[in-house]
mmCIF file of C-alpha atoms in Angstrom:
data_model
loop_
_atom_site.group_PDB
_atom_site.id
_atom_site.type_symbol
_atom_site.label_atom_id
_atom_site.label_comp_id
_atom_site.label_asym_id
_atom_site.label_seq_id
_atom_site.Cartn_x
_atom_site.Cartn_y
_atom_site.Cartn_z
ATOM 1 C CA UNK Q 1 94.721 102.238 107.877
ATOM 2 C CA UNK Q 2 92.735 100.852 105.165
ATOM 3 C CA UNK Q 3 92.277 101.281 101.424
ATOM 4 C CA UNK Q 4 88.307 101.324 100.924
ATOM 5 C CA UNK Q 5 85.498 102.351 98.129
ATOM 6 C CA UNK Q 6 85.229 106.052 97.843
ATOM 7 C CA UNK Q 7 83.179 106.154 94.554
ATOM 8 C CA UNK Q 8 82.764 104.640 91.661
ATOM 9 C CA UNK Q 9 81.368 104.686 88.204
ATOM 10 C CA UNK Q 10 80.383 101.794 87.188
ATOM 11 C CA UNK Q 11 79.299 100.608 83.870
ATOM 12 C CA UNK Q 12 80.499 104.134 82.219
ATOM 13 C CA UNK Q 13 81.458 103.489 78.465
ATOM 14 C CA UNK Q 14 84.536 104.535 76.854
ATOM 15 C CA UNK Q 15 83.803 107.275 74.707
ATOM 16 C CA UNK Q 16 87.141 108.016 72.955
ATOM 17 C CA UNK Q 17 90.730 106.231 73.547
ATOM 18 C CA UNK Q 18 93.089 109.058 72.495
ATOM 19 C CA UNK Q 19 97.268 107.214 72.452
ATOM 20 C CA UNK Q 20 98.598 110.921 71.429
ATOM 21 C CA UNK Q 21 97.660 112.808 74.633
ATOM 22 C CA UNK Q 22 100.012 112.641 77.469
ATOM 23 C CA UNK Q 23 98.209 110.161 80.379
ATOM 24 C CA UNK Q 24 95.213 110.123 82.215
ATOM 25 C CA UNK Q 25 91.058 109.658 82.006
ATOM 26 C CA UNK Q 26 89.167 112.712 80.546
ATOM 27 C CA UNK Q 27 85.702 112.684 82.567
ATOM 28 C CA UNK Q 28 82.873 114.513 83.327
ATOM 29 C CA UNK Q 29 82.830 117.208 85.675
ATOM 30 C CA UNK Q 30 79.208 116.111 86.210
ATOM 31 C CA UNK Q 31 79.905 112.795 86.841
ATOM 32 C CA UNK Q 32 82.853 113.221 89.655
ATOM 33 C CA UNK Q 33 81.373 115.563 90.985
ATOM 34 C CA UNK Q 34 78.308 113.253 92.244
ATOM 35 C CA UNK Q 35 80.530 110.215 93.253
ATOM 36 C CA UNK Q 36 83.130 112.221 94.985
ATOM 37 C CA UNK Q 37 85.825 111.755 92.504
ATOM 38 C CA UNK Q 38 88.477 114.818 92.239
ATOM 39 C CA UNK Q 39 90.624 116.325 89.240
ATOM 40 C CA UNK Q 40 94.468 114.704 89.653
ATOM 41 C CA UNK Q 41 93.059 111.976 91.521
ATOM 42 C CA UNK Q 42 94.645 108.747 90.956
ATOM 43 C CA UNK Q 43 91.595 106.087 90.126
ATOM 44 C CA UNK Q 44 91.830 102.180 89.334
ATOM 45 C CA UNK Q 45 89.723 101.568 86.179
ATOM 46 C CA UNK Q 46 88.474 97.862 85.214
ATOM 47 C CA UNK Q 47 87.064 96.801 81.474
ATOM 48 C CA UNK Q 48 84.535 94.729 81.950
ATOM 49 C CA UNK Q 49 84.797 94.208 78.367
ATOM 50 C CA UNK Q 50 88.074 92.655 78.242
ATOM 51 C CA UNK Q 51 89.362 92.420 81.966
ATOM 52 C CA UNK Q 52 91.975 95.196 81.906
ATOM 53 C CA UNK Q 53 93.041 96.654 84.747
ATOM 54 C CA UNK Q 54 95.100 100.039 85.240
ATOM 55 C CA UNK Q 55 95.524 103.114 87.519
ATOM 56 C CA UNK Q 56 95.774 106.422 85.863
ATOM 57 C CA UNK Q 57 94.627 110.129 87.400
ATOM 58 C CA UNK Q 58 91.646 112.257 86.132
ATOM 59 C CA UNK Q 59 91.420 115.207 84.382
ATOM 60 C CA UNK Q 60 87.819 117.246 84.094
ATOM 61 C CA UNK Q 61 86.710 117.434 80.489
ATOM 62 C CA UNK Q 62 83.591 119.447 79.188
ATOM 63 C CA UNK Q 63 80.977 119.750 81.626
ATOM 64 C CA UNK Q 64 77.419 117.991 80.880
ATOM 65 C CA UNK Q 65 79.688 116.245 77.739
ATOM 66 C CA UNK Q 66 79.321 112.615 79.756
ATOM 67 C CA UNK Q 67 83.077 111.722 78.212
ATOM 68 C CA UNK Q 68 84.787 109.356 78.820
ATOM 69 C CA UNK Q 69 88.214 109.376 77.295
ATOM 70 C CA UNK Q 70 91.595 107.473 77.959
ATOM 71 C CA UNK Q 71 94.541 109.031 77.280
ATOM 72 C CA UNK Q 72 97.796 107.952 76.644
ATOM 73 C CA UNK Q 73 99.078 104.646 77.426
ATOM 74 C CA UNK Q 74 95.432 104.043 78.618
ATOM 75 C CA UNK Q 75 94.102 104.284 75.632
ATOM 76 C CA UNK Q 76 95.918 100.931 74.744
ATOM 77 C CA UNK Q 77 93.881 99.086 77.581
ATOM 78 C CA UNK Q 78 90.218 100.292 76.941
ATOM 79 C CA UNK Q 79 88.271 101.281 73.077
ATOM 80 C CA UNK Q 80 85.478 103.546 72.582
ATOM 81 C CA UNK Q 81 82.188 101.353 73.648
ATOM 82 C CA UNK Q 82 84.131 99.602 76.167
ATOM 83 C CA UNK Q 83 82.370 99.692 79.510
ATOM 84 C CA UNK Q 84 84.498 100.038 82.242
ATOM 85 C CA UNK Q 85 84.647 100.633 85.936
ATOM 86 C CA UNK Q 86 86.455 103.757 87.831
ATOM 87 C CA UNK Q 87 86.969 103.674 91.421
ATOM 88 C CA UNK Q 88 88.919 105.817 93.778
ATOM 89 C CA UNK Q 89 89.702 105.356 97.408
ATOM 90 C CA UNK Q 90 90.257 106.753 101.019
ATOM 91 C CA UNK Q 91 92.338 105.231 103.381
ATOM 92 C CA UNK Q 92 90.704 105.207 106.950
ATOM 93 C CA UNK Q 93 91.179 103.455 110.425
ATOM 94 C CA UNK Q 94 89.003 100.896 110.489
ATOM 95 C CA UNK Q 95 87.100 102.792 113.076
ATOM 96 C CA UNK Q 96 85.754 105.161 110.778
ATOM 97 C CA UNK Q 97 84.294 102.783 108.321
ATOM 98 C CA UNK Q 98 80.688 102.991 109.076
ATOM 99 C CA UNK Q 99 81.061 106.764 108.384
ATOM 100 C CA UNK Q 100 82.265 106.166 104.854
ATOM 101 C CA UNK Q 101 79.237 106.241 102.531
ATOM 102 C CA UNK Q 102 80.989 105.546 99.119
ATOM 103 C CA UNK Q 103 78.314 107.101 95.712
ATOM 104 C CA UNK Q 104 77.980 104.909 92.972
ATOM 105 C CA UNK Q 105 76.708 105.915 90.210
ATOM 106 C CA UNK Q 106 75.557 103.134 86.891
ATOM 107 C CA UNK Q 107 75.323 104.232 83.519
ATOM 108 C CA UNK Q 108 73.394 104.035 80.471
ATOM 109 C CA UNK Q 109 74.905 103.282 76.860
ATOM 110 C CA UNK Q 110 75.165 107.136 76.303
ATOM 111 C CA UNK Q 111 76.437 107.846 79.700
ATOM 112 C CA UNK Q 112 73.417 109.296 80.855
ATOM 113 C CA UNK Q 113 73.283 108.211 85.278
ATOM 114 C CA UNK Q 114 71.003 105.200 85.314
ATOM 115 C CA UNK Q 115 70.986 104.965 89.167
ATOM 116 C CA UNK Q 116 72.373 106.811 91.637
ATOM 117 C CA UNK Q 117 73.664 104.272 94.847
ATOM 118 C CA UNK Q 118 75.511 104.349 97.706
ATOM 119 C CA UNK Q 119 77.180 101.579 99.801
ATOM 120 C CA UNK Q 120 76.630 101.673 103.683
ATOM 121 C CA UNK Q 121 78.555 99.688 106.477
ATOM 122 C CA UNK Q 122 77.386 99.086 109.824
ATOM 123 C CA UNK Q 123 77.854 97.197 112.845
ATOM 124 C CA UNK Q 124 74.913 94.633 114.168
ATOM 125 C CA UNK Q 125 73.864 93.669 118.134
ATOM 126 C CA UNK Q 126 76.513 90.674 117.813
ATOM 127 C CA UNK Q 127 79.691 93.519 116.660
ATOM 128 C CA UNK Q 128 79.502 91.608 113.126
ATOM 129 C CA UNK Q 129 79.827 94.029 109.976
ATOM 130 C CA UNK Q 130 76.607 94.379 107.635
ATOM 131 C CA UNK Q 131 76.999 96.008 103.988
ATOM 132 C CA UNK Q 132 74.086 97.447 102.163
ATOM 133 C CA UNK Q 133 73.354 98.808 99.027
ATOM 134 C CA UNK Q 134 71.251 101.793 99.055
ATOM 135 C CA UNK Q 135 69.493 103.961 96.406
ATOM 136 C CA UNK Q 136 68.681 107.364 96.238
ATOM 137 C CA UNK Q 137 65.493 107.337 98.635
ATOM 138 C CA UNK Q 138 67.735 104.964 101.011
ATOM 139 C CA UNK Q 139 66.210 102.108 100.332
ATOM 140 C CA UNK Q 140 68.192 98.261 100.530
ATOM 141 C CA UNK Q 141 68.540 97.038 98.020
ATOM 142 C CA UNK Q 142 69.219 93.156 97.148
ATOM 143 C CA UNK Q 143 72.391 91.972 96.874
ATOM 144 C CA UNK Q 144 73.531 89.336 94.678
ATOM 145 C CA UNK Q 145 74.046 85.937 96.982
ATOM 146 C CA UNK Q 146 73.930 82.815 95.113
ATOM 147 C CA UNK Q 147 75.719 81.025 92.654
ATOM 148 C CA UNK Q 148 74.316 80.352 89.369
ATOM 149 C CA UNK Q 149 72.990 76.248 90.057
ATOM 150 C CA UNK Q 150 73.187 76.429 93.946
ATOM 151 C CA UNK Q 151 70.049 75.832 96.264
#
């Protein structure tokens, strides 16, 4: 088995960071709901802002409110206008990875869904994986290949 991309929202900004409440993310029911996150879900969350990186579970807050709110010890890790990263995960047999199409959403600075993506692996004439990046109308997308200077 292995740990892989379920969803993700990425770019989402902290809205509130609340140390009194006991643990966890507040989110969107709007927002999990299109990248296939679930309440009491455990999720990894990254700050782009300052590189912190923490597990905590989600808890639904008011629908169509695009909140974002750590809780708890969280709250330590991330500040409101923070943009962060949430992912959860699946664990599969590697066999069943080019059924897995992970949602992605991006965000804008009031949390409103910039795009809506998904990620899509399959397997080429030769047996070699290929990843793409799709958006809503399943088009590819670019991805990102070369380092800043390099030919």
């Amino acid at each position: 088995m292995r740990k892989l991309v379920a969803g993700k929202l990425h770019g989402i900004y902290v809205t509130e960071a609340n140390l009194n409440y006991h643990g966890s993310i507040t989110l969107d029911p709007d927002h999990c709901e299109q990248a296939g996150i679930l309440p009491m879900e455990f999720v990894e969350i990254w700050n782009k802002n300052s590189g912190a990186r923490i597990s905590t579970y989600v808890i639904l807050g008011e629908r169509g409110s695009r909140c974002c709110i750590l809780n708890g010890a969280a709250a330590r890790t991330c500040q409101p206008g923070d943009q962060i990263i949430i992912c959860n995960s699946v664990y599969l047999d590697e066999s069943q990875l080019t059924s897995l199409k992970p949602k992605v959403l991006t965000f804008d600075e009031q949390n409103h869904v910039r795009d809506r993506l998904s990620y899509s692996v399959n397997i080429d004439d030769d047996g070699r994986y290929t990843f793409d990046i799709l958006d809503e109308g399943e088009t590819v997308l670019p991805i990102p290949l070369l380092v800043s200077g390099a030919q």
